[in-house]
mmCIF file of C-alpha atoms in Angstrom:
data_model
loop_
_atom_site.group_PDB
_atom_site.id
_atom_site.type_symbol
_atom_site.label_atom_id
_atom_site.label_comp_id
_atom_site.label_asym_id
_atom_site.label_seq_id
_atom_site.Cartn_x
_atom_site.Cartn_y
_atom_site.Cartn_z
ATOM 1 C CA UNK A 1107 0.000 0.000 0.000
ATOM 2 C CA UNK A 1108 1.186 3.522 -0.832
ATOM 3 C CA UNK A 1109 2.072 5.063 2.534
ATOM 4 C CA UNK A 1110 1.787 8.618 1.180
ATOM 5 C CA UNK A 1111 -1.940 8.531 0.391
ATOM 6 C CA UNK A 1112 -2.846 10.372 3.579
ATOM 7 C CA UNK A 1113 -0.374 13.171 2.863
ATOM 8 C CA UNK A 1114 -1.621 13.462 -0.710
ATOM 9 C CA UNK A 1115 -5.273 13.511 0.339
ATOM 10 C CA UNK A 1116 -4.643 16.415 2.722
ATOM 11 C CA UNK A 1117 -3.592 18.504 -0.294
ATOM 12 C CA UNK A 1118 -6.311 17.228 -2.659
ATOM 13 C CA UNK A 1119 -8.583 20.138 -3.597
ATOM 14 C CA UNK A 1120 -11.627 17.913 -4.050
ATOM 15 C CA UNK A 1121 -11.329 16.664 -0.468
ATOM 16 C CA UNK A 1122 -10.802 20.193 0.864
ATOM 17 C CA UNK A 1123 -13.867 21.432 -1.026
ATOM 18 C CA UNK A 1124 -16.109 18.688 0.360
ATOM 19 C CA UNK A 1125 -14.944 19.231 3.928
ATOM 20 C CA UNK A 1126 -15.190 23.013 3.733
ATOM 21 C CA UNK A 1127 -18.727 22.844 2.335
ATOM 22 C CA UNK A 1128 -19.757 20.350 4.981
ATOM 23 C CA UNK A 1129 -18.314 22.482 7.751
ATOM 24 C CA UNK A 1130 -20.029 25.572 6.350
ATOM 25 C CA UNK A 1131 -23.396 23.814 6.154
ATOM 26 C CA UNK A 1132 -23.117 22.544 9.714
ATOM 27 C CA UNK A 1133 -22.169 26.016 10.897
ATOM 28 C CA UNK A 1134 -25.331 27.454 9.382
ATOM 29 C CA UNK A 1135 -27.329 24.702 11.105
ATOM 30 C CA UNK A 1136 -25.718 25.466 14.467
ATOM 31 C CA UNK A 1137 -23.352 22.505 14.784
ATOM 32 C CA UNK A 1138 -19.864 22.593 16.250
ATOM 33 C CA UNK A 1139 -16.772 22.808 14.036
ATOM 34 C CA UNK A 1140 -16.238 19.891 11.629
ATOM 35 C CA UNK A 1141 -13.476 21.468 9.549
ATOM 36 C CA UNK A 1142 -10.244 20.163 8.052
ATOM 37 C CA UNK A 1143 -8.711 20.771 11.473
ATOM 38 C CA UNK A 1144 -11.051 18.254 13.081
ATOM 39 C CA UNK A 1145 -10.493 15.782 10.238
ATOM 40 C CA UNK A 1146 -6.702 15.992 10.535
ATOM 41 C CA UNK A 1147 -6.861 15.649 14.322
ATOM 42 C CA UNK A 1148 -9.000 12.533 14.019
ATOM 43 C CA UNK A 1149 -6.687 11.095 11.360
ATOM 44 C CA UNK A 1150 -3.506 11.723 13.329
ATOM 45 C CA UNK A 1151 -4.990 10.420 16.583
ATOM 46 C CA UNK A 1152 -6.364 7.271 14.938
ATOM 47 C CA UNK A 1153 -2.964 6.555 13.419
ATOM 48 C CA UNK A 1154 -1.195 7.113 16.738
ATOM 49 C CA UNK A 1155 -3.583 4.765 18.547
ATOM 50 C CA UNK A 1156 -2.856 1.860 16.211
ATOM 51 C CA UNK A 1157 0.869 2.576 16.096
ATOM 52 C CA UNK A 1158 1.018 2.638 19.904
ATOM 53 C CA UNK A 1159 -0.823 -0.679 20.042
ATOM 54 C CA UNK A 1160 1.694 -2.298 17.700
ATOM 55 C CA UNK A 1161 -0.257 -2.437 14.454
ATOM 56 C CA UNK A 1162 1.645 -2.281 11.175
ATOM 57 C CA UNK A 1163 2.121 0.589 8.742
ATOM 58 C CA UNK A 1164 -0.778 -0.592 6.571
ATOM 59 C CA UNK A 1165 -3.344 -0.404 9.373
ATOM 60 C CA UNK A 1166 -1.956 2.931 10.572
ATOM 61 C CA UNK A 1167 -2.231 4.432 7.084
ATOM 62 C CA UNK A 1168 -5.746 3.065 6.566
ATOM 63 C CA UNK A 1169 -6.833 4.588 9.878
ATOM 64 C CA UNK A 1170 -5.352 7.969 8.943
ATOM 65 C CA UNK A 1171 -7.090 7.975 5.552
ATOM 66 C CA UNK A 1172 -10.418 6.937 7.072
ATOM 67 C CA UNK A 1173 -10.036 9.539 9.812
ATOM 68 C CA UNK A 1174 -9.340 12.295 7.315
ATOM 69 C CA UNK A 1175 -12.366 11.412 5.183
ATOM 70 C CA UNK A 1176 -14.786 10.376 7.924
ATOM 71 C CA UNK A 1177 -16.940 13.533 7.732
ATOM 72 C CA UNK A 1178 -16.952 14.302 3.991
ATOM 73 C CA UNK A 1179 -20.600 13.221 3.873
ATOM 74 C CA UNK A 1180 -21.582 16.347 5.786
ATOM 75 C CA UNK A 1181 -21.416 18.274 2.531
ATOM 76 C CA UNK A 1182 -24.468 16.293 1.380
ATOM 77 C CA UNK A 1183 -26.425 16.269 4.634
ATOM 78 C CA UNK A 1184 -25.750 15.745 8.325
ATOM 79 C CA UNK A 1185 -28.399 13.067 8.370
ATOM 80 C CA UNK A 1186 -26.844 9.734 7.402
ATOM 81 C CA UNK A 1187 -23.510 11.483 6.724
ATOM 82 C CA UNK A 1188 -21.490 8.414 7.670
ATOM 83 C CA UNK A 1189 -23.022 6.304 4.912
ATOM 84 C CA UNK A 1190 -22.995 8.988 2.226
ATOM 85 C CA UNK A 1191 -19.424 9.817 3.251
ATOM 86 C CA UNK A 1192 -18.360 6.198 2.777
ATOM 87 C CA UNK A 1193 -19.704 6.231 -0.778
ATOM 88 C CA UNK A 1194 -17.987 9.547 -1.490
ATOM 89 C CA UNK A 1195 -14.719 8.194 -0.115
ATOM 90 C CA UNK A 1196 -14.935 5.178 -2.419
ATOM 91 C CA UNK A 1197 -15.126 7.592 -5.360
ATOM 92 C CA UNK A 1198 -12.270 9.754 -4.066
ATOM 93 C CA UNK A 1199 -9.979 6.768 -3.506
ATOM 94 C CA UNK A 1200 -10.356 5.378 -7.025
ATOM 95 C CA UNK A 1201 -7.457 7.488 -8.311
ATOM 96 C CA UNK A 1202 -5.075 5.883 -5.795
ATOM 97 C CA UNK A 1203 -5.649 2.344 -7.074
ATOM 98 C CA UNK A 1204 -5.922 0.768 -3.640
ATOM 99 C CA UNK A 1205 -6.632 -2.918 -3.319
ATOM 100 C CA UNK A 1206 -10.340 -3.698 -2.943
ATOM 101 C CA UNK A 1207 -9.586 -4.940 0.577
ATOM 102 C CA UNK A 1208 -7.935 -1.680 1.661
ATOM 103 C CA UNK A 1209 -10.734 0.393 0.164
ATOM 104 C CA UNK A 1210 -13.295 -1.793 1.933
ATOM 105 C CA UNK A 1211 -11.606 -1.282 5.320
ATOM 106 C CA UNK A 1212 -11.549 2.508 4.858
ATOM 107 C CA UNK A 1213 -15.154 2.928 3.742
ATOM 108 C CA UNK A 1214 -16.332 0.526 6.443
ATOM 109 C CA UNK A 1215 -14.622 2.628 9.110
ATOM 110 C CA UNK A 1216 -16.253 5.780 7.737
ATOM 111 C CA UNK A 1217 -19.668 4.141 7.537
ATOM 112 C CA UNK A 1218 -19.404 2.857 11.112
ATOM 113 C CA UNK A 1219 -18.206 6.031 12.883
ATOM 114 C CA UNK A 1220 -21.571 7.630 13.751
ATOM 115 C CA UNK A 1221 -22.943 6.690 17.167
ATOM 116 C CA UNK A 1222 -26.488 6.544 15.858
ATOM 117 C CA UNK A 1223 -25.881 3.689 13.439
ATOM 118 C CA UNK A 1224 -22.323 2.426 13.781
ATOM 119 C CA UNK A 1225 -20.003 0.320 15.885
ATOM 120 C CA UNK A 1226 -16.365 -0.771 15.803
ATOM 121 C CA UNK A 1227 -15.962 -3.813 13.564
ATOM 122 C CA UNK A 1228 -12.178 -3.968 13.207
ATOM 123 C CA UNK A 1229 -9.076 -2.139 14.494
ATOM 124 C CA UNK A 1230 -9.265 0.662 11.912
ATOM 125 C CA UNK A 1231 -12.900 1.506 12.636
ATOM 126 C CA UNK A 1232 -12.200 1.302 16.375
ATOM 127 C CA UNK A 1233 -9.326 3.775 16.132
ATOM 128 C CA UNK A 1234 -11.380 6.235 14.080
ATOM 129 C CA UNK A 1235 -14.281 6.061 16.546
ATOM 130 C CA UNK A 1236 -11.997 6.702 19.524
ATOM 131 C CA UNK A 1237 -10.253 9.598 17.789
ATOM 132 C CA UNK A 1238 -13.509 11.214 16.661
ATOM 133 C CA UNK A 1239 -15.578 10.850 19.817
ATOM 134 C CA UNK A 1240 -12.823 12.135 22.100
ATOM 135 C CA UNK A 1241 -12.164 15.341 20.142
ATOM 136 C CA UNK A 1242 -13.795 17.583 22.741
ATOM 137 C CA UNK A 1243 -12.459 21.155 22.857
ATOM 138 C CA UNK A 1244 -13.675 24.677 23.427
ATOM 139 C CA UNK A 1245 -12.592 26.044 20.042
ATOM 140 C CA UNK A 1246 -15.002 23.703 18.248
ATOM 141 C CA UNK A 1247 -17.903 25.872 19.455
ATOM 142 C CA UNK A 1248 -19.000 28.428 16.864
ATOM 143 C CA UNK A 1249 -22.058 29.867 18.574
ATOM 144 C CA UNK A 1250 -20.953 33.252 19.990
ATOM 145 C CA UNK A 1251 -23.926 33.548 22.378
ATOM 146 C CA UNK A 1252 -23.546 31.323 25.425
ATOM 147 C CA UNK A 1253 -27.196 31.740 26.367
ATOM 148 C CA UNK A 1254 -28.102 29.996 23.105
ATOM 149 C CA UNK A 1255 -25.755 27.021 23.536
ATOM 150 C CA UNK A 1256 -27.241 23.616 22.853
ATOM 151 C CA UNK A 1257 -26.017 20.621 24.850
ATOM 152 C CA UNK A 1258 -23.078 19.917 22.535
ATOM 153 C CA UNK A 1259 -21.963 23.561 22.593
ATOM 154 C CA UNK A 1260 -22.073 23.526 26.366
ATOM 155 C CA UNK A 1261 -20.001 20.362 26.732
ATOM 156 C CA UNK A 1262 -17.358 21.420 24.215
ATOM 157 C CA UNK A 1263 -17.130 24.952 25.593
ATOM 158 C CA UNK A 1264 -16.731 23.608 29.125
ATOM 159 C CA UNK A 1265 -13.739 21.492 28.055
ATOM 160 C CA UNK A 1266 -10.707 23.456 29.194
ATOM 161 C CA UNK A 1267 -8.441 20.623 28.068
ATOM 162 C CA UNK A 1268 -8.708 17.020 26.939
ATOM 163 C CA UNK A 1269 -6.167 14.338 26.124
ATOM 164 C CA UNK A 1270 -6.342 10.712 25.082
ATOM 165 C CA UNK A 1271 -3.685 8.444 26.566
ATOM 166 C CA UNK A 1272 -2.843 4.767 26.180
ATOM 167 C CA UNK A 1273 -1.494 2.716 29.076
ATOM 168 C CA UNK A 1274 -0.119 -0.493 27.626
ATOM 169 C CA UNK A 1275 0.791 -1.983 31.011
ATOM 170 C CA UNK A 1276 -2.810 -1.756 32.242
ATOM 171 C CA UNK A 1277 -4.385 -2.203 28.797
ATOM 172 C CA UNK A 1278 -6.336 1.022 29.211
ATOM 173 C CA UNK A 1279 -7.278 3.780 26.765
ATOM 174 C CA UNK A 1280 -8.116 6.820 28.854
ATOM 175 C CA UNK A 1281 -9.713 10.168 28.098
ATOM 176 C CA UNK A 1282 -8.623 12.823 30.559
ATOM 177 C CA UNK A 1283 -10.779 15.920 30.455
ATOM 178 C CA UNK A 1284 -10.783 19.095 32.527
ATOM 179 C CA UNK A 1285 -14.211 20.703 32.693
ATOM 180 C CA UNK A 1286 -15.355 24.120 33.853
ATOM 181 C CA UNK A 1287 -18.185 22.880 36.064
ATOM 182 C CA UNK A 1288 -19.834 26.287 36.120
ATOM 183 C CA UNK A 1289 -20.639 25.672 32.461
ATOM 184 C CA UNK A 1290 -21.204 21.921 32.464
ATOM 185 C CA UNK A 1291 -21.104 19.525 35.401
ATOM 186 C CA UNK A 1292 -19.296 16.218 35.215
ATOM 187 C CA UNK A 1293 -22.589 14.327 35.396
ATOM 188 C CA UNK A 1294 -24.086 16.476 32.637
ATOM 189 C CA UNK A 1295 -21.089 15.668 30.460
ATOM 190 C CA UNK A 1296 -21.510 11.958 30.996
ATOM 191 C CA UNK A 1297 -25.262 12.106 30.413
ATOM 192 C CA UNK A 1298 -24.942 14.127 27.212
ATOM 193 C CA UNK A 1299 -22.093 12.088 25.771
ATOM 194 C CA UNK A 1300 -23.039 8.706 27.253
ATOM 195 C CA UNK A 1301 -23.736 7.125 23.860
ATOM 196 C CA UNK A 1302 -20.375 8.324 22.569
ATOM 197 C CA UNK A 1303 -18.552 7.043 25.626
ATOM 198 C CA UNK A 1304 -20.244 3.650 25.290
ATOM 199 C CA UNK A 1305 -19.107 3.615 21.671
ATOM 200 C CA UNK A 1306 -15.556 4.338 22.853
ATOM 201 C CA UNK A 1307 -15.834 1.512 25.384
ATOM 202 C CA UNK A 1308 -16.783 -0.973 22.683
ATOM 203 C CA UNK A 1309 -14.107 0.357 20.332
ATOM 204 C CA UNK A 1310 -11.469 -0.072 23.050
ATOM 205 C CA UNK A 1311 -12.641 -3.642 23.624
ATOM 206 C CA UNK A 1312 -12.250 -4.314 19.907
ATOM 207 C CA UNK A 1313 -8.595 -3.337 20.368
ATOM 208 C CA UNK A 1314 -8.190 -5.580 23.403
ATOM 209 C CA UNK A 1315 -8.233 -2.608 25.798
ATOM 210 C CA UNK A 1316 -10.503 -1.044 28.419
ATOM 211 C CA UNK A 1317 -11.817 2.518 28.169
ATOM 212 C CA UNK A 1318 -11.744 4.942 31.085
ATOM 213 C CA UNK A 1319 -13.053 8.478 31.353
ATOM 214 C CA UNK A 1320 -11.457 10.776 33.906
ATOM 215 C CA UNK A 1321 -13.059 14.187 34.420
ATOM 216 C CA UNK A 1322 -11.402 16.712 36.752
ATOM 217 C CA UNK A 1323 -9.450 13.849 38.286
ATOM 218 C CA UNK A 1324 -12.552 11.761 38.970
ATOM 219 C CA UNK A 1325 -13.192 8.375 37.376
ATOM 220 C CA UNK A 1326 -16.512 8.526 35.563
ATOM 221 C CA UNK A 1327 -16.441 5.213 33.767
#
């Protein structure tokens, strides 16, 4: 497999156009940031997860490509964006002449990343899910009026810092988050993002690990 596909895709104008349009549309609809910045963060984190766990260069590259392209479907519609994004990615990847197996792994990971319809089915999809669902940060909030925050705005804006760490000795993947509890309590965070955290738990199990959430130094799950 060509190990430079991820680097090439980051510069591909077609990919940039799809992601920028999707991010614009979501902004108009009041969603948090889903820009190229988010896509690159998910890609890099997914790759790091698999590399840390000892997977080979092929799996790492597939995870990075899937992470980069996971939200391209937003340019069509937020509803069912994981499935439309998988079909778009299949079209985008044709020029790179990947093996059918590699293409299948990538589009499967994209199609499985949404908590409403998906689940980890292999290491690549698990890494993408973990990277996507743990990207919680204040600068993803685009609503300038705090009084009008929805639940996702409130959680992201309350996140002063967040970091995903892997503890090989204990076989734990851990999200450490520092929350401003005047904006969002720890219990509110867990309630709002419970489905995402359960998805992370199952993704970690797919990788032979356990998932832990630590908020303000307290173990939540």
